[in-house]
PDB file of C-alpha atoms in Angstrom:
ATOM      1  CA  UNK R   1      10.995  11.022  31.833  1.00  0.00           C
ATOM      2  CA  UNK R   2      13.383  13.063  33.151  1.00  0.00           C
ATOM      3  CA  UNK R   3      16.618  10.940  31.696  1.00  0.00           C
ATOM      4  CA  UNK R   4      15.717   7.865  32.286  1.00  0.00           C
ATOM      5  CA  UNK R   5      17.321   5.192  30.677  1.00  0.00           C
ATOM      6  CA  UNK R   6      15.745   2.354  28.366  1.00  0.00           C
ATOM      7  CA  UNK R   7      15.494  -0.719  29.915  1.00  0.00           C
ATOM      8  CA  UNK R   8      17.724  -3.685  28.747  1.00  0.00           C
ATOM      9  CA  UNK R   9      16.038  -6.260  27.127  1.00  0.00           C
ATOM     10  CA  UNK R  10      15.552 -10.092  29.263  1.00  0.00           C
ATOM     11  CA  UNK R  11      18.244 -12.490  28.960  1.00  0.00           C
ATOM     12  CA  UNK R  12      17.608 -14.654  25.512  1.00  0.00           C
ATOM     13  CA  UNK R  13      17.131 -18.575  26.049  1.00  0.00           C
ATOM     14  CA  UNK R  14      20.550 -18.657  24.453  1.00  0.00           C
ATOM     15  CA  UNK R  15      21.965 -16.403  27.406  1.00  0.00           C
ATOM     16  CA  UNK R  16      20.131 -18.744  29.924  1.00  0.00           C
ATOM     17  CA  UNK R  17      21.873 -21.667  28.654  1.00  0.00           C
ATOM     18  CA  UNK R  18      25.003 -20.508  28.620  1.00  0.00           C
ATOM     19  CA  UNK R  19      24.516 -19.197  31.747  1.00  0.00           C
ATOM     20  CA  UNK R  20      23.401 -23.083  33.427  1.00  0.00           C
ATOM     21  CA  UNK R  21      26.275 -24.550  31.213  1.00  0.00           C
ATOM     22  CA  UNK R  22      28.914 -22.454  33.081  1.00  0.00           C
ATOM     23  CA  UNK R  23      27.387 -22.807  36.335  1.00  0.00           C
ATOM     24  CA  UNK R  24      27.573 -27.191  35.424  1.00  0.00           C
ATOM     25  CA  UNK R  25      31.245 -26.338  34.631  1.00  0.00           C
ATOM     26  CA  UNK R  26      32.229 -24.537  37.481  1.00  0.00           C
ATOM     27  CA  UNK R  27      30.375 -27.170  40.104  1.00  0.00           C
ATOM     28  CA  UNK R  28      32.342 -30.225  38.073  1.00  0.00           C
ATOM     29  CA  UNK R  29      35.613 -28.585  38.583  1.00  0.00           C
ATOM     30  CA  UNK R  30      34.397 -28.395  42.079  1.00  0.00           C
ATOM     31  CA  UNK R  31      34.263 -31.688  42.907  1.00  0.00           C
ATOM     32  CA  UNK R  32      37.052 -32.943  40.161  1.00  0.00           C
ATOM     33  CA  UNK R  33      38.799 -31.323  43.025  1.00  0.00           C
ATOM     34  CA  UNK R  34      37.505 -32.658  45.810  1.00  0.00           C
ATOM     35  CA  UNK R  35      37.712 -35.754  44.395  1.00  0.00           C
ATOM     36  CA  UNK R  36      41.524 -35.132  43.676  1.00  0.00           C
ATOM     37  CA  UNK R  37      42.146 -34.070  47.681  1.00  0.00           C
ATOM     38  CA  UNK R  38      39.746 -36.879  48.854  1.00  0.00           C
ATOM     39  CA  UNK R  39      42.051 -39.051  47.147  1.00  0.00           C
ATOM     40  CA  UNK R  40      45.493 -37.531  48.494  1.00  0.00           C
ATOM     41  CA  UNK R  41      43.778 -37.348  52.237  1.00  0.00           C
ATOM     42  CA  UNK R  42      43.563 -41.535  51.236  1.00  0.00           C
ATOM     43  CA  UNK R  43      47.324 -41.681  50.126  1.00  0.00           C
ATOM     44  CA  UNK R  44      48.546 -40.107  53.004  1.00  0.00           C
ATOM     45  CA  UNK R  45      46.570 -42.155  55.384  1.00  0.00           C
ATOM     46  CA  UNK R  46      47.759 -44.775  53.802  1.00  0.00           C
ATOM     47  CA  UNK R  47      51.181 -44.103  53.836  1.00  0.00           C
ATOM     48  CA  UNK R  48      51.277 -43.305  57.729  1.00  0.00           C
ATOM     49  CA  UNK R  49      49.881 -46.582  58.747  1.00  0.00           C
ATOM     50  CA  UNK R  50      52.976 -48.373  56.380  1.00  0.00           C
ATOM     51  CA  UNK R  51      55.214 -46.198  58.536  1.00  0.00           C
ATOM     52  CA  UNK R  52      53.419 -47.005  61.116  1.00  0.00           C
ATOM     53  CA  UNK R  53      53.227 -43.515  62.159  1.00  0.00           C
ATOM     54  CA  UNK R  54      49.848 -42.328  64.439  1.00  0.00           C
ATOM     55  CA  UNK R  55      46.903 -41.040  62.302  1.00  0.00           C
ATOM     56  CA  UNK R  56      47.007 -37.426  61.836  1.00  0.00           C
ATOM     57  CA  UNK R  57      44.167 -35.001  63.037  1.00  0.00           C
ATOM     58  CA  UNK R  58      42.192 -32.714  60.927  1.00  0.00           C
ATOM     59  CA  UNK R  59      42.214 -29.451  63.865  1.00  0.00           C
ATOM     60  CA  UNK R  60      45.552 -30.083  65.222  1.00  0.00           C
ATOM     61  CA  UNK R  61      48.841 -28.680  63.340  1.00  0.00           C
ATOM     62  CA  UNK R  62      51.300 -31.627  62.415  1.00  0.00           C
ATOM     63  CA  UNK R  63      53.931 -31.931  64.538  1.00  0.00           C
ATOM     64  CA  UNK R  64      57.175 -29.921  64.411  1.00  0.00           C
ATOM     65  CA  UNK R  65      60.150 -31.965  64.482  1.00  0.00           C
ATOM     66  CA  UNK R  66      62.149 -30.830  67.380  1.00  0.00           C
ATOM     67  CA  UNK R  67      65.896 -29.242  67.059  1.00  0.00           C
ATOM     68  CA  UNK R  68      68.867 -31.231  66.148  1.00  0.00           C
ATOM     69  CA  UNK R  69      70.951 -30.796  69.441  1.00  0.00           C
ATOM     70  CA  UNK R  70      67.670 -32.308  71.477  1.00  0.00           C
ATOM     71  CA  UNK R  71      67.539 -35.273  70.178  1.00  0.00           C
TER      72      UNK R  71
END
């Protein structure tokens, strides 16, 4: 009444699938990634103790390598 507009009809079981199977997607490329930085957070680790440099923080910036004429 008074220009209301038909209601749409309920998502199909169809519509509801493909909705969970690009919600699966989205969470595996999720953690495909944080798998893939997990992994580079291990190389560098890694790498500093060969150089034998100290372990790096997570909350502190890394440091800035000072000027040329100071050293």
């Amino acid at each position: 009444m008074f220009g209301a507009k038909p209601k749409a009809l309920p998502p199909s079981l169809t519509d509801c699938i493909g909705m969970v199977k690009s919600r699966a997607e989205s969470t595996y490329k999720g953690w495909v990634k944080a798998a893939a930085w997990r992994r580079w957070v291990e190389q560098e680790k890694q790498l500093r103790e060969e150089l034998g440099l100290p372990p790096q923080s997570r909350w502190s910036p890394p440091p800035s390598p000072s000027p040329p004429g100071l050293r």
